[in-house]
mmCIF file of C-alpha atoms and ligand atoms in Angstrom:
data_model
loop_
_atom_site.group_PDB
_atom_site.id
_atom_site.type_symbol
_atom_site.label_atom_id
_atom_site.label_comp_id
_atom_site.label_asym_id
_atom_site.label_seq_id
_atom_site.Cartn_x
_atom_site.Cartn_y
_atom_site.Cartn_z
ATOM 1 C CA MET A 1 84.392 131.858 99.434
ATOM 2 C CA GLN A 2 82.638 128.488 99.307
ATOM 3 C CA THR A 3 81.391 126.766 102.456
ATOM 4 C CA PHE A 4 83.460 123.687 101.660
ATOM 5 C CA THR A 5 86.625 125.783 101.321
ATOM 6 C CA LEU A 6 86.039 127.269 104.767
ATOM 7 C CA PHE A 7 85.341 123.845 106.191
ATOM 8 C CA PHE A 8 88.556 122.477 104.679
ATOM 9 C CA LEU A 9 90.633 125.420 105.931
ATOM 10 C CA ALA A 10 89.156 125.049 109.410
ATOM 11 C CA ALA A 11 90.046 121.333 109.522
ATOM 12 C CA LEU A 12 93.554 121.987 108.193
ATOM 13 C CA THR A 13 94.162 124.730 110.760
ATOM 14 C CA LEU A 14 92.695 122.766 113.642
ATOM 15 C CA GLY A 15 94.803 119.708 112.719
ATOM 16 C CA ALA A 16 98.030 121.704 112.400
ATOM 17 C CA ALA A 17 97.382 123.631 115.616
ATOM 18 C CA THR A 18 96.722 120.382 117.500
ATOM 19 C CA LYS A 19 99.929 118.819 116.155
ATOM 20 C CA LEU A 20 102.004 121.889 117.053
ATOM 21 C CA TRP A 21 100.491 122.129 120.524
ATOM 22 C CA LEU A 22 101.055 118.412 121.261
ATOM 23 C CA GLY A 23 104.638 118.573 119.981
ATOM 24 C CA TRP A 24 105.366 121.672 122.028
ATOM 25 C CA ARG A 25 103.945 120.029 125.172
ATOM 26 C CA HIS A 26 105.990 116.881 124.502
ATOM 27 C CA ILE A 27 109.247 118.829 124.191
ATOM 28 C CA ALA A 28 108.520 120.875 127.319
ATOM 29 C CA HIS A 29 107.688 117.743 129.325
ATOM 30 C CA ILE A 30 110.836 115.913 128.228
ATOM 31 C CA ARG A 31 113.028 118.927 129.025
ATOM 32 C CA ARG A 32 111.492 119.245 132.485
ATOM 33 C CA HIS A 33 112.395 115.610 133.254
ATOM 34 C CA ARG A 34 115.773 115.616 131.522
ATOM 35 C CA ASP A 35 117.990 115.895 134.571
ATOM 36 C CA ARG A 36 116.742 112.908 136.511
ATOM 37 C CA VAL A 37 116.322 109.245 135.550
ATOM 38 C CA PRO A 38 112.866 108.000 136.682
ATOM 39 C CA PRO A 39 113.556 106.125 139.964
ATOM 40 C CA GLU A 40 112.288 102.740 138.722
ATOM 41 C CA PHE A 41 114.963 102.835 135.976
ATOM 42 C CA ALA A 42 117.776 104.290 138.060
ATOM 43 C CA THR A 43 119.680 101.000 138.295
ATOM 44 C CA ASP A 44 119.498 100.162 134.570
ATOM 45 C CA ILE A 45 119.758 103.471 132.790
ATOM 46 C CA SER A 46 122.504 106.011 133.339
ATOM 47 C CA LEU A 47 121.888 109.745 133.460
ATOM 48 C CA ALA A 48 123.928 110.100 130.254
ATOM 49 C CA ALA A 49 121.673 107.589 128.422
ATOM 50 C CA HIS A 50 118.583 109.339 129.802
ATOM 51 C CA CYS A 51 119.825 112.741 128.594
ATOM 52 C CA LYS A 52 120.649 111.278 125.197
ATOM 53 C CA ALA A 53 117.094 109.895 124.895
ATOM 54 C CA ALA A 54 115.701 113.310 125.898
ATOM 55 C CA ASP A 55 117.799 115.177 123.332
ATOM 56 C CA TYR A 56 117.069 112.656 120.584
ATOM 57 C CA SER A 57 113.313 112.791 121.221
ATOM 58 C CA THR A 58 113.346 116.582 121.419
ATOM 59 C CA LEU A 59 115.169 116.934 118.122
ATOM 60 C CA LYS A 60 112.911 114.427 116.367
ATOM 61 C CA THR A 61 109.781 116.145 117.677
ATOM 62 C CA ARG A 62 111.043 119.606 116.765
ATOM 63 C CA PHE A 63 111.822 118.422 113.241
ATOM 64 C CA GLY A 64 108.338 116.868 113.126
ATOM 65 C CA LEU A 65 106.847 120.300 113.855
ATOM 66 C CA ILE A 66 108.729 121.853 110.946
ATOM 67 C CA SER A 67 107.429 119.041 108.734
ATOM 68 C CA VAL A 68 103.854 119.781 109.864
ATOM 69 C CA LEU A 69 104.139 123.419 108.792
ATOM 70 C CA PHE A 70 105.771 122.465 105.516
ATOM 71 C CA GLU A 71 103.107 119.873 104.771
ATOM 72 C CA CYS A 72 100.379 122.468 105.306
ATOM 73 C CA ALA A 73 102.125 124.798 102.877
ATOM 74 C CA VAL A 74 102.340 122.021 100.245
ATOM 75 C CA ILE A 75 98.649 121.121 100.676
ATOM 76 C CA LEU A 76 97.615 124.761 100.302
ATOM 77 C CA ALA A 77 99.859 125.228 97.255
ATOM 78 C CA LEU A 78 98.376 122.160 95.562
ATOM 79 C CA THR A 79 94.753 123.017 96.254
ATOM 80 C CA LEU A 80 93.893 126.684 96.768
ATOM 81 C CA GLY A 81 97.214 127.759 95.249
ATOM 82 C CA GLY A 82 96.235 126.134 91.958
ATOM 83 C CA GLY A 83 99.016 123.506 91.841
ATOM 84 C CA LEU A 84 96.725 120.606 90.982
ATOM 85 C CA GLN A 85 94.914 122.586 88.304
ATOM 86 C CA PHE A 86 98.315 123.413 86.792
ATOM 87 C CA LEU A 87 99.317 119.717 86.814
ATOM 88 C CA HIS A 88 96.008 118.863 85.158
ATOM 89 C CA GLU A 89 96.729 121.305 82.350
ATOM 90 C CA LEU A 90 100.251 119.946 81.994
ATOM 91 C CA THR A 91 99.145 116.311 81.638
ATOM 92 C CA SER A 92 96.213 117.308 79.409
ATOM 93 C CA ALA A 93 98.717 118.532 76.880
ATOM 94 C CA TRP A 94 100.301 115.069 76.746
ATOM 95 C CA PHE A 95 97.285 112.728 76.790
ATOM 96 C CA GLU A 96 93.687 112.473 75.578
ATOM 97 C CA PRO A 97 91.076 112.320 78.363
ATOM 98 C CA GLY A 98 90.903 108.859 79.911
ATOM 99 C CA VAL A 99 92.758 106.391 82.047
ATOM 100 C CA MET A 100 96.236 107.192 80.673
ATOM 101 C CA ARG A 101 95.862 110.894 81.415
ATOM 102 C CA GLY A 102 94.724 110.048 84.928
ATOM 103 C CA VAL A 103 97.700 107.746 85.483
ATOM 104 C CA ALA A 104 100.044 110.470 84.213
ATOM 105 C CA LEU A 105 98.539 113.003 86.643
ATOM 106 C CA LEU A 106 98.947 110.602 89.580
ATOM 107 C CA ALA A 107 102.501 109.693 88.533
ATOM 108 C CA VAL A 108 103.630 113.321 88.128
ATOM 109 C CA LEU A 109 102.190 114.219 91.520
ATOM 110 C CA ALA A 110 103.790 111.170 93.167
ATOM 111 C CA ALA A 111 107.160 112.086 91.640
ATOM 112 C CA ILE A 112 106.875 115.665 92.911
ATOM 113 C CA MET A 113 105.925 114.525 96.411
ATOM 114 C CA THR A 114 108.851 112.087 96.482
ATOM 115 C CA LEU A 115 111.280 114.831 95.477
ATOM 116 C CA ILE A 116 109.871 117.191 98.107
ATOM 117 C CA ASP A 117 110.287 114.544 100.791
ATOM 118 C CA LEU A 118 113.886 113.752 99.824
ATOM 119 C CA PRO A 119 115.638 116.532 101.794
ATOM 120 C CA PHE A 120 113.507 115.678 104.822
ATOM 121 C CA SER A 121 114.419 112.006 104.782
ATOM 122 C CA TRP A 122 118.073 112.910 104.100
ATOM 123 C CA TYR A 123 118.119 115.104 107.187
ATOM 124 C CA ARG A 124 116.366 112.447 109.272
ATOM 125 C CA THR A 125 119.094 109.955 108.325
ATOM 126 C CA PHE A 126 122.267 112.023 108.050
ATOM 127 C CA GLY A 127 121.238 114.797 110.432
ATOM 128 C CA ILE A 128 119.342 113.305 113.347
ATOM 129 C CA GLU A 129 120.158 109.572 113.273
ATOM 130 C CA GLN A 130 123.804 110.288 112.441
ATOM 131 C CA ARG A 131 124.229 112.787 115.267
ATOM 132 C CA PHE A 132 123.055 110.250 117.845
ATOM 133 C CA GLY A 133 125.160 107.449 116.402
ATOM 134 C CA PHE A 134 122.288 105.340 115.054
ATOM 135 C CA ASN A 135 122.854 105.780 111.358
ATOM 136 C CA LYS A 136 124.813 103.141 109.486
ATOM 137 C CA MET A 137 123.755 104.216 105.982
ATOM 138 C CA THR A 138 126.154 105.633 103.446
ATOM 139 C CA PRO A 139 125.011 108.255 100.940
ATOM 140 C CA ALA A 140 125.454 105.606 98.205
ATOM 141 C CA LEU A 141 123.099 103.220 100.000
ATOM 142 C CA PHE A 142 120.622 106.066 100.573
ATOM 143 C CA ALA A 143 120.667 106.822 96.830
ATOM 144 C CA ALA A 144 120.300 103.144 95.896
ATOM 145 C CA ASP A 145 117.390 102.723 98.339
ATOM 146 C CA THR A 146 115.629 105.804 97.000
ATOM 147 C CA LEU A 147 115.947 104.634 93.386
ATOM 148 C CA LYS A 148 114.814 101.117 94.213
ATOM 149 C CA GLN A 149 111.824 102.399 96.186
ATOM 150 C CA ALA A 150 110.838 104.681 93.308
ATOM 151 C CA ALA A 151 111.149 101.840 90.779
ATOM 152 C CA LEU A 152 109.120 99.528 92.995
ATOM 153 C CA ALA A 153 106.438 102.184 93.571
ATOM 154 C CA ALA A 154 106.185 102.717 89.800
ATOM 155 C CA ALA A 155 106.123 98.979 89.010
ATOM 156 C CA LEU A 156 103.316 98.325 91.503
ATOM 157 C CA GLY A 157 101.579 101.699 91.579
ATOM 158 C CA ILE A 158 101.124 102.389 87.856
ATOM 159 C CA PRO A 159 99.251 99.144 87.052
ATOM 160 C CA LEU A 160 97.200 99.493 90.248
ATOM 161 C CA ALA A 161 96.305 103.117 89.445
ATOM 162 C CA ALA A 162 95.376 102.214 85.852
ATOM 163 C CA CYS A 163 93.205 99.374 87.089
ATOM 164 C CA MET A 164 91.464 101.524 89.722
ATOM 165 C CA LEU A 165 90.805 104.433 87.355
ATOM 166 C CA TRP A 166 89.441 102.063 84.730
ATOM 167 C CA VAL A 167 87.038 100.541 87.260
ATOM 168 C CA MET A 168 86.003 103.994 88.501
ATOM 169 C CA GLU A 169 85.232 105.165 84.984
ATOM 170 C CA ARG A 170 83.756 102.081 83.382
ATOM 171 C CA SER A 171 81.991 99.911 85.904
ATOM 172 C CA GLY A 172 78.955 102.005 86.780
ATOM 173 C CA ALA A 173 77.415 103.045 90.076
ATOM 174 C CA TRP A 174 78.798 100.127 92.041
ATOM 175 C CA TRP A 175 82.419 100.807 91.069
ATOM 176 C CA TRP A 176 83.421 101.401 94.693
ATOM 177 C CA LEU A 177 82.574 97.795 95.518
ATOM 178 C CA TYR A 178 84.691 96.425 92.632
ATOM 179 C CA ALA A 179 87.502 98.838 93.488
ATOM 180 C CA TRP A 180 87.391 97.557 97.052
ATOM 181 C CA LEU A 181 87.722 93.935 95.883
ATOM 182 C CA ILE A 182 90.731 94.885 93.743
ATOM 183 C CA TRP A 183 92.270 96.794 96.640
ATOM 184 C CA MET A 184 91.887 93.810 98.990
ATOM 185 C CA ALA A 185 93.319 91.413 96.410
ATOM 186 C CA PHE A 186 96.261 93.775 95.837
ATOM 187 C CA ASN A 187 96.994 93.952 99.564
ATOM 188 C CA LEU A 188 96.841 90.195 100.012
ATOM 189 C CA VAL A 189 99.146 89.611 97.034
ATOM 190 C CA ILE A 190 101.673 92.129 98.391
ATOM 191 C CA LEU A 191 101.526 90.477 101.796
ATOM 192 C CA ALA A 192 102.145 87.089 100.200
ATOM 193 C CA VAL A 193 105.068 88.137 97.979
ATOM 194 C CA TYR A 194 106.672 90.593 100.419
ATOM 195 C CA PRO A 195 108.993 88.139 102.232
ATOM 196 C CA THR A 196 110.281 86.404 99.114
ATOM 197 C CA TRP A 197 110.295 89.115 96.447
ATOM 198 C CA ILE A 198 110.172 92.572 97.973
ATOM 199 C CA ALA A 199 112.097 92.503 101.258
ATOM 200 C CA PRO A 200 115.190 90.827 99.667
ATOM 201 C CA LEU A 201 115.503 93.828 97.310
ATOM 202 C CA PHE A 202 116.598 95.869 100.316
ATOM 203 C CA ASN A 203 118.129 93.429 102.787
ATOM 204 C CA LYS A 204 119.945 90.143 103.009
ATOM 205 C CA PHE A 205 118.191 87.332 104.825
ATOM 206 C CA SER A 206 119.983 84.285 106.125
ATOM 207 C CA PRO A 207 118.743 81.368 108.206
ATOM 208 C CA LEU A 208 119.360 81.650 111.930
ATOM 209 C CA GLU A 209 122.573 79.692 112.536
ATOM 210 C CA ASP A 210 123.146 79.666 116.306
ATOM 211 C CA PRO A 211 122.058 76.067 117.177
ATOM 212 C CA GLN A 212 121.336 76.756 120.853
ATOM 213 C CA LEU A 213 119.212 79.814 120.198
ATOM 214 C CA LYS A 214 117.465 78.021 117.371
ATOM 215 C CA GLU A 215 116.550 75.127 119.626
ATOM 216 C CA ARG A 216 115.194 77.456 122.311
ATOM 217 C CA ILE A 217 113.100 79.328 119.777
ATOM 218 C CA GLU A 218 111.747 76.163 118.196
ATOM 219 C CA ARG A 219 110.762 74.867 121.610
ATOM 220 C CA MET A 220 108.938 78.118 122.300
ATOM 221 C CA LEU A 221 107.139 77.997 118.943
ATOM 222 C CA GLU A 222 106.020 74.460 119.634
ATOM 223 C CA LYS A 223 104.810 75.378 123.104
ATOM 224 C CA CYS A 224 102.691 78.161 121.622
ATOM 225 C CA GLY A 225 101.449 75.978 118.754
ATOM 226 C CA PHE A 226 102.918 78.178 116.036
ATOM 227 C CA LYS A 227 104.025 76.902 112.638
ATOM 228 C CA ALA A 228 106.590 78.978 110.764
ATOM 229 C CA GLN A 229 108.573 78.209 107.644
ATOM 230 C CA GLY A 230 111.787 79.801 108.679
ATOM 231 C CA LEU A 231 113.743 81.663 111.285
ATOM 232 C CA MET A 232 115.647 84.354 109.442
ATOM 233 C CA VAL A 233 118.218 86.956 110.368
ATOM 234 C CA MET A 234 118.108 90.276 108.542
ATOM 235 C CA ASP A 235 121.111 92.569 108.116
ATOM 236 C CA GLY A 236 119.375 95.556 109.728
ATOM 237 C CA SER A 237 122.809 96.838 110.794
ATOM 238 C CA ARG A 238 123.428 97.958 107.197
ATOM 239 C CA ARG A 239 121.150 100.913 107.795
ATOM 240 C CA SER A 240 120.667 101.522 111.487
ATOM 241 C CA SER A 241 121.635 100.294 114.912
ATOM 242 C CA HIS A 242 117.991 100.200 116.031
ATOM 243 C CA GLY A 243 116.881 96.614 116.712
ATOM 244 C CA ASN A 244 113.620 94.848 115.935
ATOM 245 C CA ALA A 245 111.905 91.522 115.255
ATOM 246 C CA TYR A 246 108.840 90.833 113.121
ATOM 247 C CA PHE A 247 106.665 88.268 111.408
ATOM 248 C CA THR A 248 105.996 88.290 107.724
ATOM 249 C CA GLY A 249 103.944 86.332 105.223
ATOM 250 C CA PHE A 250 100.794 84.472 106.142
ATOM 251 C CA GLY A 251 99.364 80.952 106.284
ATOM 252 C CA LYS A 252 101.992 78.269 106.311
ATOM 253 C CA ALA A 253 104.586 80.531 104.697
ATOM 254 C CA LYS A 254 105.017 82.661 107.836
ATOM 255 C CA ARG A 255 108.553 83.642 108.666
ATOM 256 C CA ILE A 256 110.080 85.096 111.754
ATOM 257 C CA VAL A 257 112.684 87.749 111.075
ATOM 258 C CA PHE A 258 115.214 88.964 113.634
ATOM 259 C CA PHE A 259 117.346 92.031 113.025
ATOM 260 C CA ASP A 260 121.013 91.146 113.513
ATOM 261 C CA THR A 261 121.201 94.209 115.780
ATOM 262 C CA LEU A 262 118.598 92.679 118.100
ATOM 263 C CA LEU A 263 120.396 89.325 118.291
ATOM 264 C CA ALA A 264 123.660 91.099 119.065
ATOM 265 C CA ARG A 265 122.188 93.031 121.983
ATOM 266 C CA LEU A 266 119.856 90.580 123.725
ATOM 267 C CA GLY A 267 120.656 87.322 125.497
ATOM 268 C CA PRO A 268 118.887 84.076 124.464
ATOM 269 C CA ALA A 269 116.306 84.256 127.268
ATOM 270 C CA GLU A 270 115.494 87.878 126.374
ATOM 271 C CA ILE A 271 115.115 86.999 122.696
ATOM 272 C CA GLU A 272 112.752 84.228 123.702
ATOM 273 C CA ALA A 273 110.665 86.682 125.739
ATOM 274 C CA VAL A 274 110.492 89.185 122.852
ATOM 275 C CA LEU A 275 109.451 86.349 120.560
ATOM 276 C CA ALA A 276 106.715 85.337 123.015
ATOM 277 C CA HIS A 277 105.364 88.896 122.841
ATOM 278 C CA GLU A 278 105.303 88.769 119.033
ATOM 279 C CA LEU A 279 103.639 85.347 119.146
ATOM 280 C CA GLY A 280 101.019 86.908 121.408
ATOM 281 C CA HIS A 281 100.090 89.313 118.582
ATOM 282 C CA PHE A 282 99.523 86.345 116.314
ATOM 283 C CA LYS A 283 97.765 84.088 118.768
ATOM 284 C CA LEU A 284 95.397 86.856 119.869
ATOM 285 C CA ARG A 285 94.651 87.536 116.167
ATOM 286 C CA HIS A 286 95.772 91.163 116.374
ATOM 287 C CA VAL A 287 97.110 91.141 112.837
ATOM 288 C CA PHE A 288 93.917 89.626 111.513
ATOM 289 C CA LYS A 289 91.694 92.054 113.462
ATOM 290 C CA ARG A 290 93.678 95.016 112.237
ATOM 291 C CA MET A 291 93.390 93.822 108.659
ATOM 292 C CA LEU A 292 89.605 93.394 108.966
ATOM 293 C CA TRP A 293 89.384 96.878 110.428
ATOM 294 C CA LEU A 294 91.456 98.364 107.594
ATOM 295 C CA PHE A 295 89.369 96.596 104.964
ATOM 296 C CA GLY A 296 86.165 97.837 106.613
ATOM 297 C CA VAL A 297 87.444 101.406 106.713
ATOM 298 C CA SER A 298 88.601 101.306 103.101
ATOM 299 C CA LEU A 299 85.161 100.133 101.970
ATOM 300 C CA ALA A 300 83.545 103.039 103.805
ATOM 301 C CA PHE A 301 86.019 105.500 102.302
ATOM 302 C CA LEU A 302 85.571 104.202 98.758
ATOM 303 C CA TRP A 303 81.814 104.618 99.157
ATOM 304 C CA LEU A 304 82.378 108.171 100.425
ATOM 305 C CA LEU A 305 84.631 108.903 97.456
ATOM 306 C CA ALA A 306 81.898 107.619 95.128
ATOM 307 C CA GLN A 307 79.524 110.208 96.631
ATOM 308 C CA LEU A 308 82.013 113.096 96.587
ATOM 309 C CA MET A 309 83.363 112.646 93.079
ATOM 310 C CA ASN A 310 80.032 113.611 91.520
ATOM 311 C CA GLN A 311 79.738 116.870 93.478
ATOM 312 C CA SER A 312 81.014 119.948 91.693
ATOM 313 C CA TRP A 313 81.589 121.784 95.022
ATOM 314 C CA PHE A 314 84.156 119.127 95.986
ATOM 315 C CA TYR A 315 86.421 120.265 93.131
ATOM 316 C CA ALA A 316 85.529 123.942 93.015
ATOM 317 C CA GLY A 317 85.905 124.309 96.781
ATOM 318 C CA LEU A 318 89.529 123.171 96.414
ATOM 319 C CA ASN A 319 90.217 125.396 93.414
ATOM 320 C CA VAL A 320 90.151 122.679 90.777
ATOM 321 C CA GLN A 321 88.196 123.588 87.640
ATOM 322 C CA SER A 322 88.657 120.315 85.784
ATOM 323 C CA PRO A 323 86.934 117.382 87.511
ATOM 324 C CA SER A 324 88.171 113.900 86.632
ATOM 325 C CA THR A 325 88.379 110.542 88.378
ATOM 326 C CA ALA A 326 92.121 110.886 88.994
ATOM 327 C CA MET A 327 91.590 114.382 90.401
ATOM 328 C CA ALA A 328 88.825 113.081 92.696
ATOM 329 C CA LEU A 329 91.195 110.426 93.983
ATOM 330 C CA ILE A 330 93.952 112.977 94.648
ATOM 331 C CA LEU A 331 91.683 115.491 96.389
ATOM 332 C CA PHE A 332 90.245 112.704 98.475
ATOM 333 C CA PHE A 333 93.686 111.637 99.715
ATOM 334 C CA ILE A 334 94.543 115.255 100.527
ATOM 335 C CA VAL A 335 91.277 116.173 102.251
ATOM 336 C CA VAL A 336 90.308 113.064 104.185
ATOM 337 C CA PRO A 337 93.360 112.918 106.504
ATOM 338 C CA GLN A 338 92.585 116.496 107.606
ATOM 339 C CA PHE A 339 89.261 115.251 108.951
ATOM 340 C CA THR A 340 90.313 111.820 110.225
ATOM 341 C CA PHE A 341 93.359 113.144 112.105
ATOM 342 C CA LEU A 342 91.262 113.709 115.212
ATOM 343 C CA LEU A 343 90.472 109.973 115.295
ATOM 344 C CA GLN A 344 94.179 109.211 115.764
ATOM 345 C CA PRO A 345 93.883 108.802 119.592
ATOM 346 C CA LEU A 346 91.376 105.972 119.064
ATOM 347 C CA THR A 347 93.698 104.092 116.697
ATOM 348 C CA SER A 348 96.579 104.588 119.103
ATOM 349 C CA LEU A 349 94.495 103.396 122.033
ATOM 350 C CA TYR A 350 93.481 100.271 120.121
ATOM 351 C CA SER A 351 97.114 99.546 119.265
ATOM 352 C CA ARG A 352 98.341 100.110 122.843
ATOM 353 C CA ARG A 353 95.664 97.744 124.106
ATOM 354 C CA HIS A 354 97.055 95.074 121.787
ATOM 355 C CA GLU A 355 100.553 95.704 123.134
ATOM 356 C CA PHE A 356 99.380 95.165 126.715
ATOM 357 C CA GLU A 357 97.596 91.982 125.639
ATOM 358 C CA ALA A 358 100.702 90.659 123.858
ATOM 359 C CA ASP A 359 102.761 91.487 126.954
ATOM 360 C CA SER A 360 100.474 89.467 129.194
ATOM 361 C CA TYR A 361 100.554 86.587 126.700
ATOM 362 C CA ALA A 362 104.358 86.743 126.856
ATOM 363 C CA ALA A 363 104.211 86.802 130.655
ATOM 364 C CA GLN A 364 102.342 83.484 130.561
ATOM 365 C CA HIS A 365 104.734 81.773 128.137
ATOM 366 C CA ALA A 366 108.123 83.240 128.991
ATOM 367 C CA SER A 367 109.891 84.831 131.899
ATOM 368 C CA VAL A 368 108.592 88.252 132.939
ATOM 369 C CA ALA A 369 112.009 89.301 134.248
ATOM 370 C CA ASP A 370 113.593 88.543 130.851
ATOM 371 C CA LEU A 371 110.924 90.469 128.988
ATOM 372 C CA ILE A 372 111.435 93.461 131.273
ATOM 373 C CA SER A 373 115.193 93.436 130.861
ATOM 374 C CA ALA A 374 114.796 93.058 127.064
ATOM 375 C CA LEU A 375 112.398 96.023 126.999
ATOM 376 C CA VAL A 376 114.727 98.185 129.052
ATOM 377 C CA LYS A 377 117.605 97.360 126.690
ATOM 378 C CA LEU A 378 115.475 98.099 123.625
ATOM 379 C CA TYR A 379 114.178 101.391 125.012
ATOM 380 C CA LYS A 380 117.738 102.335 125.876
ATOM 381 C CA ASP A 381 119.207 101.294 122.507
ATOM 382 C CA ASN A 382 116.482 103.111 120.625
ATOM 383 C CA ALA A 383 116.866 106.131 122.926
ATOM 384 C CA SER A 384 113.086 106.225 123.390
ATOM 385 C CA THR A 385 112.180 108.752 126.019
ATOM 386 C CA LEU A 386 111.011 107.358 129.365
ATOM 387 C CA THR A 387 109.172 110.583 130.123
ATOM 388 C CA PRO A 388 106.826 111.386 127.218
ATOM 389 C CA ASP A 389 104.124 113.990 127.668
ATOM 390 C CA PRO A 390 101.054 111.939 128.679
ATOM 391 C CA LEU A 391 98.742 113.702 126.223
ATOM 392 C CA HIS A 392 101.196 113.429 123.315
ATOM 393 C CA SER A 393 101.629 109.760 124.127
ATOM 394 C CA ALA A 394 97.872 109.141 124.351
ATOM 395 C CA PHE A 395 97.433 110.794 120.975
ATOM 396 C CA TYR A 396 100.200 109.179 118.956
ATOM 397 C CA ASP A 397 101.920 106.262 120.644
ATOM 398 C CA SER A 398 101.252 102.823 119.206
ATOM 399 C CA HIS A 399 103.255 101.348 122.098
ATOM 400 C CA PRO A 400 102.657 102.229 125.742
ATOM 401 C CA PRO A 401 105.452 104.258 127.379
ATOM 402 C CA ALA A 402 108.108 102.054 129.032
ATOM 403 C CA PRO A 403 107.212 102.855 132.678
ATOM 404 C CA LEU A 404 103.541 101.869 132.192
ATOM 405 C CA ARG A 405 104.391 98.729 130.301
ATOM 406 C CA ILE A 406 106.930 97.543 132.827
ATOM 407 C CA ALA A 407 104.711 98.397 135.788
ATOM 408 C CA ARG A 408 101.966 96.218 134.306
ATOM 409 C CA LEU A 409 104.384 93.352 133.690
ATOM 410 C CA LYS A 410 105.594 93.508 137.267
ATOM 411 C CA ASN A 411 102.018 93.149 138.456
ATOM 412 C CA ALA A 412 101.264 90.298 136.028
HETATM 413 ZN ZN1 LIG B 1 104.044 94.384 120.141
#
């Protein structure tokens, strides 16, 4: 067996074992704390709500563990099991060598992966979310969403893939630099057209009507020196009762979007506090920093891909006998996450630091008490567990656990 094969298997096993161990710890920790609401929440959260959050989190985590095992099986089937080599032979029968054959290989694989994921996302929606009363989707809407997403992925992905493969094959040793420029341009275009062209394919957006709330929000925006084009309400309740708020677009075309479910649950002062938190992300340039970071990482990865795609051991070690640019791209996307998974705690830490910073920005521009009561309501409505396993949380959580976040706000 090749050294690279062993290396790959070791990373895959280590990653899966870590995920299983963390998930198992998380479930055990939640179960141990299921019968008692943490004292600092005892006045706001009932034992029934606390138990519901525990059961919901347990079920989601347990299902996540099954997905981990399944994903490993799929990766092994595609690589060492000969799946990718088989797909190569299939698409070779349809197309001459070149960009079109590469696009066909990527498209067939993407279609297979989408089909494999379908039962999982069905169960997430109609199994888990439904059981806890969060799901508002009908099977017809689920089917329509799936078809629309597939059409959108094809409409955007096929031209992008063709463009990338062409650059990889035809633009010489520096292709990774050109590919990076294309990738950045693609991301910026998507970001720019998302609010007006893409998001309305899935949801209805209407201007915020409530005059009093609107006035409050506009006053807050002015106070924070933030220019936005519109305050929109999105019909999030079509799919789920989970609430949220976000910013979209960039430059002067920024929009603020509130889920109708959020507006229904929070009072005006709480909405203002949540908005102040989101404004904090913008004012402290979190979005911009994250984008710079992502662009930096993608440049490094494209360079790495440029080195790997010329090595025969990279293909042979993963049981692929027919090297090609498309195959290099696929193997890269399968292999790299197995090695970068262990960096996840750093990404999570970085994200949690931003959350704390946005919270303290909100504390300066809005009422701390309102932000706390909004957070408690959101944690309760989303049935997020108040007692996550500390290690699991440190590894994965992009947002700090509720008790830590609220304790910090109280001290602000
Ligand atoms: Zn945030």
